[in-house]
């Protein structure tokens, strides 16, 4: 193989503080290289430095790129020393990036189709009609249902997984020579994750594209990558083929990462335990959520169409119970949770502690009862507030009698509960969200939710952006926090909710199955299908599904 990227003595620092320290590695043409490490280890900063997208950073060393010209004899160029205009020509065409948080990377004022078409027009010189047609094909390739309709949607009108697929379609539109993929499958369900990995592999083989995969999912690395680099605190501590590094790790940190892969059975059933009331704390009856959409042609001049995101959903939760909600991306999981939070208009009946949620005059008091951790931490944290202001906001609203020093003590305790202290992150309380990694931002969001001491905790993929060790830490903390609370958990990984009291399976906005994990496995329906797909993709984390179902059927019999 010939070298595509040669990184020599790369260092990245902010205000004199180094976060990446004198690292060296290479990427060959057509190679799949994984960059692995805990949240905050410098993985994303390393990739962003290739395209000089790290704001206010001082870069040193060199990143030699050999894919800018077709002739193999042409000398490589240093991406860190190129003029900005020349580098702009490489971005999105020769080197593309899939960002971890698509909501903040996509333009909120442009439709998905228009954003992808814009890349094709600017980079490949395609006509407007040709670019629109090819954009639709790229969207369809990623498995987004109804691609023609989704091409006309804005980012906020898509689910988290659909936004991620749109970002992937945009990054792959120009068939780049190097793809920088920052946690590209974090927000995706198991079915779409497999589709995307197959798509990237297919294009990689067809076009000779190299891939730098940034991830904390060690199982994905085993199945996808050729080589792996392990980073700790901005240093490369080990690198080699996947078989070498995983089969015979030589560094203690690598061994710790491999051993820290969590068992994601994080729910504990109430097992009939009574937490003080048999009356439902949260009750939804025939809940329906819809959005107006533009109709094509002349009818769109006079009236709007309708897209129904949630159809006649009914469920109830008693104090102390856990409700798990699963389904593929775009099935309506997050929409159902947002409606339950009173953040989306809906028809049907929704009651919290026996009071009608949206029409209640006591809505402020009810808000304290229910808190949420969103899937996308960056877009859910105000960029204008410090960490102390973000985490302590609930106390200012619901406990105004507390002094500033009393609030600070509680904020520090809540952050420590999720593994963030001032000793680890100097100046923690006075820093802003953009100064943290994706996983660290998610921990801040969890700290904000738990500080209000809610009776109902809604977790929308709360640990999907965390590395294995951080995920294990947060899950252990959430286990203790959930005791005595009603929990509404949205998950892609079925192992996360397998011990929930009740599981709802959503498809096309409808609840198609409900029951406990053993009941749903024994029925052999949609839930079982999702489980088996996940087993095939993550077989090292599951028992054999056939044996598991057989044991359930024996028990049920």
C-alpha angles and dihedrals in degrees: 000000000000123000118260099174128021114187113197125186093332114184128175124192138173120209090342095312113117117220097170117041123207097302127180129196142126140223120213125213111274093009128138108217123180123209109203134183144115123289109289095022092122101258098128094039089054092054094043090052090064089069095030092243095138107109118226092359127140111222127196134174122039141282107201114201122195101178101079094093133038096230113090092210094060112109118251120253128228107240091200093056101039119114111260093244092054091047090050088061091057096047112097094003111055094012121029132178135210106207122217096232109044095180090068095038098051122077107251091205097057130066118246092248092050092051093052092043090051090059091051092049096047099040104031100026094236120165119253094256094043092049092049091051093048092045089057090051091050090051092050091049091062092056099249106158118238093014094185092057094041091051087065093049127100120232094258090056093061131075120251092259093048091051089052091051090049089053090050091050090052093048093050096042096098096039094240125208091229127031118196104201114190107194091320096176101038095105096041131099119238096263095052092040089060091046092051094047089049090048093050091046092048093050091043091056095040097048101026089244119171119220129206103196115197109198147139092207104104092186090058089051091054093052100038115028134077095199134013135209120201117209128193123180092338096313129107104234100173141003137173142104117329091246092052098045097043096036097046112011112190101190124073092226092056090051090050092053092050092047094046096065100129128229098235098213091118103152125090116202119233088230092208093308112155115224094191106290141050090200117105114259092197120027127178123183124186091336114185129185123189139170129209114243133188116257118224121249128359097335088067089066093065108030145012128242124225135236114198109211098176122027124201097322117182127179141137135208126201122205112286096015127123123222117197121201120195136170141120122291111290095022092120102261098131092038089056090051093047090051090049088053091054091245095117129050115245144162124235126053126305121176132183116195088346094304125113103253107218099033097045117118088211093063094128091057090045091052090063090055093059125047131172140207108207125217095237108053098185095057092044095054119074110243089209097059130075122236091259091052093046097049095039096046093097091053091052090054102038102027104035092158092071116101121234092255092050090050091049092054091053092045091052091049092050091050091048089053089062094044102264120123135161089247090061095039111029112216089014097157094050097047127099129234095255089062092067136068122253093261093048091050090053090054089053089052091051091049089053092052098047095045091071089059093226125196090217121042119193114199115191103189088317096176101033094105096047129099119241098266094044090046091053090048093049094044091052089050093047091052090061093041093052095058107112092008133105109238130202109192126188113195143169093194107072092204088068093066104025093115096046116129090238132009125203119202113206126199124170091350094305131109100238099171138016135180142085123311094259092047094049093045092051092051092059095217134128094312091054089049092053091046093053092048089053091047090055091051098040102025094152090066100050140060116241105288093219092055091046093052091045090055091050092048090050091050092046091047 
